[in-house]
Amino acid sequence: MSSFHPIVNFQPTTISKAFFLNALVTSIITVFAIYIKDVIEERYSTKIYSNRQRILLHIAVTFVVSVALFVMFRFLLGFGGGMIMTGPYKTFF
């Protein structure tokens, strides 16, 4: 069994890389969530769907986009492997 190698060698092995990658992923998810909210409000009026249905649709679509983004960042940059990685860790202390 071979070890995992990301496409781009920018694994979050230091605190600064981990913070940068986490901020990048969080900001992309936030932008998608706001865009999804605008699209849902524009296309699905309250006459067709209730407020609860639109909220559930927003949560479901945002969840799917978030999972897809995390999987993409995992294979591209090795993001998200902090709890399963082996080897020496750099910490605050």
JSON list of C-alpha atoms in Angstrom, two decimals:
[
{"chain": "A", "resi": 1, "resn": "MET", "atom": "CA", "xyz": [0.00, 0.00, 0.00]},
{"chain": "A", "resi": 2, "resn": "SER", "atom": "CA", "xyz": [1.55, 3.29, -1.09]},
{"chain": "A", "resi": 3, "resn": "SER", "atom": "CA", "xyz": [1.36, 6.47, 0.90]},
{"chain": "A", "resi": 4, "resn": "PHE", "atom": "CA", "xyz": [-0.74, 9.41, -0.24]},
{"chain": "A", "resi": 5, "resn": "HIS", "atom": "CA", "xyz": [0.93, 12.07, -2.41]},
{"chain": "A", "resi": 6, "resn": "PRO", "atom": "CA", "xyz": [-1.00, 15.23, -3.32]},
{"chain": "A", "resi": 7, "resn": "ILE", "atom": "CA", "xyz": [-0.78, 16.74, -6.81]},
{"chain": "A", "resi": 8, "resn": "VAL", "atom": "CA", "xyz": [0.70, 20.01, -5.52]},
{"chain": "A", "resi": 9, "resn": "ASN", "atom": "CA", "xyz": [3.19, 19.74, -2.67]},
{"chain": "A", "resi": 10, "resn": "PHE", "atom": "CA", "xyz": [1.62, 22.28, -0.30]},
{"chain": "A", "resi": 11, "resn": "GLN", "atom": "CA", "xyz": [0.59, 20.07, 2.59]},
{"chain": "A", "resi": 12, "resn": "PRO", "atom": "CA", "xyz": [-0.29, 21.92, 5.80]},
{"chain": "A", "resi": 13, "resn": "THR", "atom": "CA", "xyz": [2.72, 20.68, 7.74]},
{"chain": "A", "resi": 14, "resn": "THR", "atom": "CA", "xyz": [3.34, 24.03, 9.46]},
{"chain": "A", "resi": 15, "resn": "ILE", "atom": "CA", "xyz": [1.00, 26.26, 11.43]},
{"chain": "A", "resi": 16, "resn": "SER", "atom": "CA", "xyz": [1.13, 29.04, 8.82]},
{"chain": "A", "resi": 17, "resn": "LYS", "atom": "CA", "xyz": [0.31, 26.69, 5.93]},
{"chain": "A", "resi": 18, "resn": "ALA", "atom": "CA", "xyz": [-2.54, 25.14, 7.90]},
{"chain": "A", "resi": 19, "resn": "PHE", "atom": "CA", "xyz": [-4.04, 28.55, 8.73]},
{"chain": "A", "resi": 20, "resn": "PHE", "atom": "CA", "xyz": [-3.66, 29.72, 5.13]},
{"chain": "A", "resi": 21, "resn": "LEU", "atom": "CA", "xyz": [-5.30, 26.63, 3.65]},
{"chain": "A", "resi": 22, "resn": "ASN", "atom": "CA", "xyz": [-8.09, 26.66, 6.21]},
{"chain": "A", "resi": 23, "resn": "ALA", "atom": "CA", "xyz": [-8.79, 30.34, 5.50]},
{"chain": "A", "resi": 24, "resn": "LEU", "atom": "CA", "xyz": [-8.80, 29.65, 1.76]},
{"chain": "A", "resi": 25, "resn": "VAL", "atom": "CA", "xyz": [-11.23, 26.72, 2.03]},
{"chain": "A", "resi": 26, "resn": "THR", "atom": "CA", "xyz": [-13.48, 28.60, 4.45]},
{"chain": "A", "resi": 27, "resn": "SER", "atom": "CA", "xyz": [-13.64, 31.68, 2.24]},
{"chain": "A", "resi": 28, "resn": "ILE", "atom": "CA", "xyz": [-14.46, 29.62, -0.88]},
{"chain": "A", "resi": 29, "resn": "ILE", "atom": "CA", "xyz": [-17.23, 27.78, 0.97]},
{"chain": "A", "resi": 30, "resn": "THR", "atom": "CA", "xyz": [-18.61, 31.10, 2.25]},
{"chain": "A", "resi": 31, "resn": "VAL", "atom": "CA", "xyz": [-18.68, 32.58, -1.25]},
{"chain": "A", "resi": 32, "resn": "PHE", "atom": "CA", "xyz": [-20.47, 29.51, -2.60]},
{"chain": "A", "resi": 33, "resn": "ALA", "atom": "CA", "xyz": [-22.97, 29.60, 0.27]},
{"chain": "A", "resi": 34, "resn": "ILE", "atom": "CA", "xyz": [-23.82, 33.25, -0.40]},
{"chain": "A", "resi": 35, "resn": "TYR", "atom": "CA", "xyz": [-24.12, 32.61, -4.13]},
{"chain": "A", "resi": 36, "resn": "ILE", "atom": "CA", "xyz": [-26.31, 29.54, -3.54]},
{"chain": "A", "resi": 37, "resn": "LYS", "atom": "CA", "xyz": [-28.54, 31.60, -1.23]},
{"chain": "A", "resi": 38, "resn": "ASP", "atom": "CA", "xyz": [-29.00, 34.27, -3.91]},
{"chain": "A", "resi": 39, "resn": "VAL", "atom": "CA", "xyz": [-29.80, 31.69, -6.59]},
{"chain": "A", "resi": 40, "resn": "ILE", "atom": "CA", "xyz": [-32.32, 29.90, -4.37]},
{"chain": "A", "resi": 41, "resn": "GLU", "atom": "CA", "xyz": [-34.04, 33.15, -3.44]},
{"chain": "A", "resi": 42, "resn": "GLU", "atom": "CA", "xyz": [-34.18, 34.22, -7.08]},
{"chain": "A", "resi": 43, "resn": "ARG", "atom": "CA", "xyz": [-35.43, 30.96, -8.58]},
{"chain": "A", "resi": 44, "resn": "TYR", "atom": "CA", "xyz": [-37.59, 29.54, -5.80]},
{"chain": "A", "resi": 45, "resn": "SER", "atom": "CA", "xyz": [-40.04, 32.16, -4.62]},
{"chain": "A", "resi": 46, "resn": "THR", "atom": "CA", "xyz": [-42.09, 31.83, -1.47]},
{"chain": "A", "resi": 47, "resn": "LYS", "atom": "CA", "xyz": [-45.16, 31.08, -3.59]},
{"chain": "A", "resi": 48, "resn": "ILE", "atom": "CA", "xyz": [-43.70, 27.77, -4.70]},
{"chain": "A", "resi": 49, "resn": "TYR", "atom": "CA", "xyz": [-41.64, 26.67, -1.69]},
{"chain": "A", "resi": 50, "resn": "SER", "atom": "CA", "xyz": [-41.95, 27.53, 1.95]},
{"chain": "A", "resi": 51, "resn": "ASN", "atom": "CA", "xyz": [-39.18, 29.23, 3.87]},
{"chain": "A", "resi": 52, "resn": "ARG", "atom": "CA", "xyz": [-38.31, 25.96, 5.62]},
{"chain": "A", "resi": 53, "resn": "GLN", "atom": "CA", "xyz": [-37.93, 24.13, 2.28]},
{"chain": "A", "resi": 54, "resn": "ARG", "atom": "CA", "xyz": [-35.64, 26.84, 0.91]},
{"chain": "A", "resi": 55, "resn": "ILE", "atom": "CA", "xyz": [-33.48, 26.70, 4.05]},
{"chain": "A", "resi": 56, "resn": "LEU", "atom": "CA", "xyz": [-33.21, 22.92, 3.81]},
{"chain": "A", "resi": 57, "resn": "LEU", "atom": "CA", "xyz": [-32.32, 23.19, 0.12]},
{"chain": "A", "resi": 58, "resn": "HIS", "atom": "CA", "xyz": [-29.66, 25.77, 0.95]},
{"chain": "A", "resi": 59, "resn": "ILE", "atom": "CA", "xyz": [-28.18, 23.55, 3.66]},
{"chain": "A", "resi": 60, "resn": "ALA", "atom": "CA", "xyz": [-28.15, 20.49, 1.40]},
{"chain": "A", "resi": 61, "resn": "VAL", "atom": "CA", "xyz": [-26.52, 22.24, -1.55]},
{"chain": "A", "resi": 62, "resn": "THR", "atom": "CA", "xyz": [-23.95, 23.99, 0.65]},
{"chain": "A", "resi": 63, "resn": "PHE", "atom": "CA", "xyz": [-23.09, 20.66, 2.30]},
{"chain": "A", "resi": 64, "resn": "VAL", "atom": "CA", "xyz": [-22.55, 18.94, -1.05]},
{"chain": "A", "resi": 65, "resn": "VAL", "atom": "CA", "xyz": [-20.39, 21.82, -2.31]},
{"chain": "A", "resi": 66, "resn": "SER", "atom": "CA", "xyz": [-18.37, 21.79, 0.94]},
{"chain": "A", "resi": 67, "resn": "VAL", "atom": "CA", "xyz": [-17.70, 18.06, 0.78]},
{"chain": "A", "resi": 68, "resn": "ALA", "atom": "CA", "xyz": [-16.71, 18.30, -2.89]},
{"chain": "A", "resi": 69, "resn": "LEU", "atom": "CA", "xyz": [-14.37, 21.19, -2.11]},
{"chain": "A", "resi": 70, "resn": "PHE", "atom": "CA", "xyz": [-12.74, 19.35, 0.81]},
{"chain": "A", "resi": 71, "resn": "VAL", "atom": "CA", "xyz": [-12.22, 16.24, -1.36]},
{"chain": "A", "resi": 72, "resn": "MET", "atom": "CA", "xyz": [-10.74, 18.38, -4.15]},
{"chain": "A", "resi": 73, "resn": "PHE", "atom": "CA", "xyz": [-8.37, 20.13, -1.73]},
{"chain": "A", "resi": 74, "resn": "ARG", "atom": "CA", "xyz": [-7.44, 16.78, -0.20]},
{"chain": "A", "resi": 75, "resn": "PHE", "atom": "CA", "xyz": [-6.26, 15.40, -3.54]},
{"chain": "A", "resi": 76, "resn": "LEU", "atom": "CA", "xyz": [-4.75, 18.64, -4.81]},
{"chain": "A", "resi": 77, "resn": "LEU", "atom": "CA", "xyz": [-2.95, 19.91, -1.71]},
{"chain": "A", "resi": 78, "resn": "GLY", "atom": "CA", "xyz": [-3.19, 17.20, 0.93]},
{"chain": "A", "resi": 79, "resn": "PHE", "atom": "CA", "xyz": [-5.51, 19.37, 3.04]},
{"chain": "A", "resi": 80, "resn": "GLY", "atom": "CA", "xyz": [-7.37, 17.76, 5.93]},
{"chain": "A", "resi": 81, "resn": "GLY", "atom": "CA", "xyz": [-4.98, 15.00, 6.84]},
{"chain": "A", "resi": 82, "resn": "GLY", "atom": "CA", "xyz": [-3.79, 16.46, 10.13]},
{"chain": "A", "resi": 83, "resn": "MET", "atom": "CA", "xyz": [-5.38, 13.80, 12.30]},
{"chain": "A", "resi": 84, "resn": "ILE", "atom": "CA", "xyz": [-4.35, 10.89, 10.09]},
{"chain": "A", "resi": 85, "resn": "MET", "atom": "CA", "xyz": [-0.85, 11.93, 9.04]},
{"chain": "A", "resi": 86, "resn": "THR", "atom": "CA", "xyz": [2.18, 10.25, 10.50]},
{"chain": "A", "resi": 87, "resn": "GLY", "atom": "CA", "xyz": [5.55, 11.77, 11.12]},
{"chain": "A", "resi": 88, "resn": "PRO", "atom": "CA", "xyz": [6.93, 14.70, 13.09]},
{"chain": "A", "resi": 89, "resn": "TYR", "atom": "CA", "xyz": [4.51, 17.51, 13.81]},
{"chain": "A", "resi": 90, "resn": "LYS", "atom": "CA", "xyz": [5.38, 21.16, 14.23]},
{"chain": "A", "resi": 91, "resn": "THR", "atom": "CA", "xyz": [3.38, 22.64, 17.10]},
{"chain": "A", "resi": 92, "resn": "PHE", "atom": "CA", "xyz": [3.11, 25.92, 18.92]},
{"chain": "A", "resi": 93, "resn": "PHE", "atom": "CA", "xyz": [5.27, 24.60, 21.76]}
]
